[in-house]
Amino acid sequence: MAIELRHLRYAVAAAHYGSFRRAAEALGVKQSSLSRRIRQMEDRLGVAVFERSSSGVRLTTAGTEILRTSQYLVDGLDHMMASAKAAGRGEAGRLAIGFYTSLSAGNLRASLVEHARRFPQVEIRAVEGARASLFVGLEHGTFDVAIVTGEPAVREAGAMALWGERIMVALPQSHPLAANETVYWTDLRGETFLLSQRDPGPELRDILLAKLASPGVQPKIVTQDVSRESITSLVGAGFGVSLICEDGIGASYAGVVYRDLQDGNGPSRISYAAYWQSNNDNPALAHFLKLLEERYPLVSSRTAASAAPSRTPDRSP
């Protein structure tokens, strides 16, 4: 006959209290039930686990070894059950986040820090990648949520508008414009712009062309298949200037300064959005989306998305 969990639990309690009566009271069961279950356990094991007396019970030599294993099994199962319940509530488990913004500063970093404070048992897996690969990862279940630039359409579910960040210009420290607190787009005519071919480089290039291109006049843009960090290092070496999202200015590079970039209407900005899959039932995802809605209520309310996963995201690059 098999040994049941309650046999072990009753025996552990009896050993702890040194009394069947006190163990039964602590567990909220009848003393006769507890005594009978422990006797069943002893019969099935073929050894006496306890020595009984009028003053209480104590472990036999064999019982001491048995209780050591019993305690380990009971504690392990209790931990498993508690972990399972926490995961079901989204308070434990894992959350995979794909992004191509910077984690050196900015809203994504602040959101992750807040999530870790609220749900310390949830393991965050953060992966940086290109926009197209992030959406492929969502379809394949590699990511729970992807954070990318651009604002989703109001009618689109499975997506949430998040925050907007200023576009900054990265200048060599020796550049004449480095002395200015604010740089205007028109100040940058004639400059060589260094941009990464990787996200969000293409979007920054589109913004740059919209601001400075005119019939017969195109800004000089040099694109490199390197990281944003390498682009910034090239700026510090004097090879040109670059554009950078505000979240990236938390990292410092030798010989590089960042300046606010504006036009006649004020600072230039780039928006971010979150996307997720409709059939993702990870409870940790719902908590993360709710946190984003709380932190960015004015922008998230402009979309039709809710905190619950609802539809496949737009996969267009």
Coordinates of C-alpha atoms in Angstrom, one line a residue:
M1 CA 0.0 0.0 0.0
A2 CA 1.2 3.5 -0.9
I3 CA 2.3 6.1 1.7
E4 CA 0.1 9.2 1.3
L5 CA 1.0 12.8 1.8
R6 CA -1.3 13.1 4.8
H7 CA 0.6 10.1 6.5
L8 CA 3.8 12.1 6.2
R9 CA 2.2 15.4 7.2
Y10 CA 0.6 13.8 10.3
A11 CA 3.9 12.1 11.3
V12 CA 5.8 15.4 10.9
A13 CA 3.3 17.2 13.1
A14 CA 3.4 14.5 15.7
A15 CA 7.2 14.5 15.9
H16 CA 7.2 18.3 16.1
Y17 CA 4.6 18.5 19.0
G18 CA 5.6 15.2 20.7
S19 CA 1.9 14.5 21.1
F20 CA -0.8 13.1 18.9
R21 CA -3.4 15.3 20.6
R22 CA -1.5 18.5 20.1
A23 CA -0.6 17.6 16.5
A24 CA -4.3 16.9 15.8
E25 CA -5.3 20.2 17.3
A26 CA -2.7 22.0 15.2
L27 CA -3.9 20.3 12.0
G28 CA -7.6 20.7 12.8
V29 CA -8.3 16.9 12.6
K30 CA -9.5 14.4 15.2
Q31 CA -6.9 12.7 17.3
S32 CA -8.3 9.3 16.4
S33 CA -7.9 10.0 12.7
L34 CA -4.3 11.2 13.1
S35 CA -3.4 8.2 15.3
R36 CA -5.0 5.8 12.8
R37 CA -3.2 7.3 9.8
I38 CA 0.2 7.1 11.6
R39 CA -0.5 3.5 12.5
Q40 CA -1.3 2.8 8.8
M41 CA 2.0 4.4 7.8
E42 CA 3.9 2.2 10.3
D43 CA 2.1 -0.9 9.1
R44 CA 2.9 -0.1 5.4
L45 CA 6.5 0.6 6.2
G46 CA 6.8 -2.4 8.5
V47 CA 8.5 -0.5 11.3
A48 CA 7.5 1.5 14.3
V49 CA 7.9 5.2 13.7
F50 CA 6.9 6.4 17.2
E51 CA 7.1 5.1 20.7
R52 CA 3.9 5.8 22.6
S53 CA 3.6 6.5 26.3
S54 CA 1.2 8.3 28.6
S55 CA 3.3 11.4 28.4
G56 CA 3.3 11.6 24.6
V57 CA 5.2 10.1 21.7
R58 CA 8.8 10.2 20.6
L59 CA 10.6 8.9 17.4
T60 CA 12.2 5.6 17.3
T61 CA 15.6 5.2 15.7
A62 CA 14.0 4.2 12.4
G63 CA 11.4 6.9 12.8
T64 CA 14.1 9.6 13.0
E65 CA 15.4 8.6 9.6
I66 CA 11.9 8.3 8.2
L67 CA 10.9 11.7 9.5
R68 CA 14.0 13.4 8.0
T69 CA 12.9 12.3 4.6
S70 CA 9.2 13.0 5.4
Q71 CA 10.0 16.6 6.4
Y72 CA 11.9 17.1 3.1
L73 CA 9.1 15.7 1.0
V74 CA 6.4 17.7 2.8
D75 CA 8.4 21.0 2.6
G76 CA 9.1 20.4 -1.1
L77 CA 5.5 19.7 -1.9
D78 CA 4.3 22.7 0.1
H79 CA 6.8 24.9 -1.8
M80 CA 5.6 23.4 -5.1
M81 CA 2.0 24.1 -4.3
A82 CA 2.7 27.7 -3.2
S83 CA 4.8 28.3 -6.3
A84 CA 2.0 26.9 -8.5
K85 CA -0.6 29.2 -6.9
A86 CA 1.7 32.2 -7.2
A87 CA 2.4 31.4 -10.9
G88 CA -1.4 31.1 -11.5
R89 CA -1.9 34.5 -10.0
G90 CA 1.0 36.0 -12.1
E91 CA 3.1 36.6 -9.0
A92 CA 5.8 34.1 -10.0
G93 CA 7.0 32.4 -13.2
R94 CA 8.6 34.0 -16.2
L95 CA 8.0 36.9 -18.5
A96 CA 9.9 37.3 -21.8
I97 CA 10.2 40.8 -23.2
G98 CA 11.5 41.7 -26.6
F99 CA 12.7 45.2 -27.3
Y100 CA 15.1 47.4 -29.3
T101 CA 15.1 50.5 -27.1
S102 CA 17.9 51.1 -24.6
L103 CA 17.9 49.9 -21.0
S104 CA 20.5 52.4 -19.9
A105 CA 17.7 54.9 -18.9
G106 CA 14.2 55.8 -19.9
N107 CA 10.7 54.4 -19.5
L108 CA 11.3 50.7 -20.2
R109 CA 14.0 50.5 -17.6
A110 CA 11.8 52.2 -15.1
S111 CA 8.9 49.9 -15.9
L112 CA 11.0 46.8 -15.4
V113 CA 12.4 48.1 -12.1
E114 CA 8.8 48.7 -10.9
H115 CA 7.6 45.3 -12.1
A116 CA 10.5 43.6 -10.2
R117 CA 9.5 45.5 -7.1
R118 CA 5.9 44.4 -7.3
F119 CA 6.6 40.8 -8.5
P120 CA 10.0 39.8 -7.3
Q121 CA 9.3 36.1 -8.0
V122 CA 8.7 36.7 -11.7
E123 CA 11.9 36.1 -13.7
I124 CA 12.3 38.7 -16.5
R125 CA 14.0 37.5 -19.7
A126 CA 14.8 40.6 -21.8
V127 CA 16.0 40.1 -25.4
E128 CA 17.1 42.9 -27.7
G129 CA 16.3 42.4 -31.4
A130 CA 15.1 43.9 -34.7
R131 CA 11.4 44.7 -35.1
A132 CA 10.8 41.9 -37.6
S133 CA 12.4 39.3 -35.4
L134 CA 10.5 40.5 -32.4
F135 CA 7.1 39.9 -34.1
V136 CA 8.3 36.5 -35.3
G137 CA 9.2 35.7 -31.7
L138 CA 5.7 36.7 -30.6
E139 CA 4.1 34.3 -33.1
H140 CA 6.4 31.5 -32.0
G141 CA 5.9 32.2 -28.3
T142 CA 9.5 33.2 -27.7
F143 CA 8.3 36.5 -26.3
D144 CA 5.3 37.4 -24.2
V145 CA 5.4 41.1 -25.2
A146 CA 7.4 43.2 -27.6
I147 CA 8.2 46.9 -27.1
V148 CA 8.8 48.8 -30.4
T149 CA 8.6 52.3 -31.8
G150 CA 5.5 53.6 -33.5
E151 CA 2.0 54.2 -32.3
P152 CA -0.7 51.5 -33.1
A153 CA -4.0 52.4 -34.7
V154 CA -6.8 53.1 -32.3
R155 CA -8.8 50.2 -33.7
E156 CA -6.0 47.7 -33.1
A157 CA -6.3 45.3 -30.2
G158 CA -3.3 43.3 -28.9
A159 CA -1.4 46.5 -28.9
M160 CA -1.0 49.4 -26.5
A161 CA 0.4 52.9 -27.0
L162 CA 3.0 53.6 -24.4
W163 CA 5.3 56.6 -24.1
G164 CA 7.0 59.2 -26.3
E165 CA 10.6 60.1 -25.9
R166 CA 12.6 63.0 -27.2
I167 CA 15.0 62.6 -30.0
M168 CA 18.4 63.9 -29.1
V169 CA 21.4 64.7 -31.2
A170 CA 24.7 63.2 -30.2
L171 CA 27.6 65.6 -31.0
P172 CA 31.4 65.4 -30.7
Q173 CA 32.4 67.3 -27.6
S174 CA 34.5 69.6 -29.7
H175 CA 31.6 70.5 -32.1
P176 CA 30.5 74.2 -32.1
L177 CA 26.9 73.2 -31.4
A178 CA 27.9 71.4 -28.2
A179 CA 28.0 74.8 -26.4
N180 CA 24.2 75.1 -27.0
E181 CA 21.6 73.7 -24.6
T182 CA 19.2 73.3 -27.6
V183 CA 20.0 72.4 -31.2
Y184 CA 17.5 73.1 -34.0
W185 CA 17.1 70.8 -37.0
T186 CA 18.1 73.7 -39.3
D187 CA 21.4 74.0 -37.3
L188 CA 22.3 70.5 -38.6
R189 CA 22.2 71.2 -42.3
G190 CA 25.5 70.2 -43.8
E191 CA 26.4 67.7 -41.1
T192 CA 27.3 64.1 -41.7
F193 CA 24.8 61.8 -39.9
L194 CA 25.9 58.4 -38.7
L195 CA 23.0 56.0 -38.2
S196 CA 22.8 52.3 -37.5
Q197 CA 21.1 50.0 -40.0
R198 CA 19.6 48.3 -37.0
D199 CA 16.4 49.4 -35.3
P200 CA 15.5 52.1 -34.6
G201 CA 18.0 53.5 -37.0
P202 CA 15.6 53.3 -40.1
E203 CA 12.9 55.2 -38.2
L204 CA 15.3 57.9 -37.2
R205 CA 16.5 58.1 -40.8
D206 CA 12.9 58.7 -41.9
I207 CA 12.4 61.4 -39.3
L208 CA 15.7 63.0 -40.4
L209 CA 14.7 63.1 -44.0
A210 CA 11.3 64.5 -43.1
K211 CA 13.0 67.3 -41.2
L212 CA 15.9 68.2 -43.5
A213 CA 15.3 66.9 -47.0
S214 CA 13.9 69.2 -49.7
P215 CA 13.8 69.2 -53.5
G216 CA 17.4 68.9 -54.7
V217 CA 18.8 68.8 -51.1
Q218 CA 19.4 65.6 -49.2
P219 CA 21.2 65.3 -45.8
K220 CA 24.4 63.3 -45.9
I221 CA 23.6 60.0 -44.1
V222 CA 26.1 57.3 -43.5
T223 CA 24.6 54.0 -42.3
Q224 CA 26.6 51.3 -40.7
D225 CA 25.7 47.7 -39.8
V226 CA 26.8 48.2 -36.2
S227 CA 25.1 48.7 -32.9
R228 CA 23.9 52.1 -31.6
E229 CA 26.7 52.0 -29.1
S230 CA 29.3 51.7 -31.9
I231 CA 27.6 54.6 -33.7
T232 CA 27.9 56.8 -30.6
S233 CA 31.6 55.8 -30.3
L234 CA 32.2 56.9 -33.9
V235 CA 30.6 60.3 -33.0
G236 CA 33.0 60.7 -30.1
A237 CA 35.8 60.0 -32.6
G238 CA 34.7 62.9 -34.8
F239 CA 33.2 61.0 -37.7
G240 CA 29.9 62.9 -37.6
V241 CA 26.8 63.4 -35.6
S242 CA 23.9 61.1 -34.8
L243 CA 20.4 60.9 -33.6
I244 CA 19.5 59.0 -30.4
C245 CA 16.3 58.4 -28.4
E246 CA 16.2 59.9 -25.0
D247 CA 16.4 56.5 -23.3
G248 CA 19.9 56.0 -24.7
I249 CA 21.5 59.0 -23.0
G250 CA 22.0 57.2 -19.7
A251 CA 25.2 55.7 -21.1
S252 CA 28.2 58.0 -21.4
Y253 CA 30.8 57.8 -24.1
A254 CA 34.2 59.6 -24.3
G255 CA 34.0 62.8 -26.3
V256 CA 30.2 62.7 -26.8
V257 CA 27.5 65.1 -25.6
Y258 CA 23.8 65.0 -26.0
R259 CA 21.6 68.0 -26.8
D260 CA 17.9 68.5 -27.0
L261 CA 16.7 68.6 -30.7
Q262 CA 13.8 70.9 -31.6
D263 CA 12.0 72.6 -34.5
G264 CA 9.5 75.5 -34.5
N265 CA 7.0 73.3 -32.7
G266 CA 9.2 72.2 -29.9
P267 CA 11.1 69.0 -29.1
S268 CA 10.9 66.2 -31.7
R269 CA 9.6 62.9 -30.3
I270 CA 9.3 59.2 -31.1
S271 CA 6.6 57.0 -29.7
Y272 CA 6.6 53.5 -28.4
A273 CA 4.0 50.7 -28.2
A274 CA 3.6 47.2 -26.7
Y275 CA 2.4 44.2 -28.7
W276 CA 1.3 40.7 -27.6
Q277 CA -0.4 37.6 -28.8
S278 CA -4.1 36.9 -28.4
N279 CA -3.6 33.3 -27.2
N280 CA -1.0 34.1 -24.6
D281 CA -2.4 33.1 -21.2
N282 CA 0.7 33.8 -19.1
P283 CA -0.8 35.5 -16.0
A284 CA 2.5 37.5 -15.6
L285 CA 1.8 39.2 -18.9
A286 CA -1.5 40.5 -17.7
H287 CA 0.1 42.0 -14.7
F288 CA 2.8 43.6 -16.8
L289 CA 0.3 45.1 -19.2
K290 CA -1.7 46.5 -16.3
L291 CA 1.4 48.1 -14.9
L292 CA 2.1 49.8 -18.2
E293 CA -1.5 51.1 -18.3
E294 CA -1.1 52.5 -14.8
R295 CA 2.2 54.2 -15.7
Y296 CA 1.1 55.6 -19.1
P297 CA -2.7 56.0 -18.7
L298 CA -3.0 59.0 -21.1
V299 CA -1.5 57.2 -24.0
S300 CA -2.7 53.7 -23.4
S301 CA -6.3 54.9 -23.2
R302 CA -6.1 56.0 -26.8
T303 CA -5.9 52.4 -28.0
A304 CA -8.6 49.7 -27.9
A305 CA -6.3 47.2 -26.1
S306 CA -7.1 45.9 -22.7
A307 CA -4.9 44.3 -20.1
A308 CA -6.0 40.9 -21.2
P309 CA -4.4 39.5 -24.4
S310 CA -6.9 39.8 -27.3
R311 CA -5.6 39.6 -30.8
T312 CA -2.6 38.9 -33.0
P313 CA -0.4 42.0 -33.4
D314 CA 0.3 43.8 -36.6
R315 CA 3.5 42.2 -38.0
S316 CA 4.3 44.8 -40.6
P317 CA 8.0 46.0 -40.3

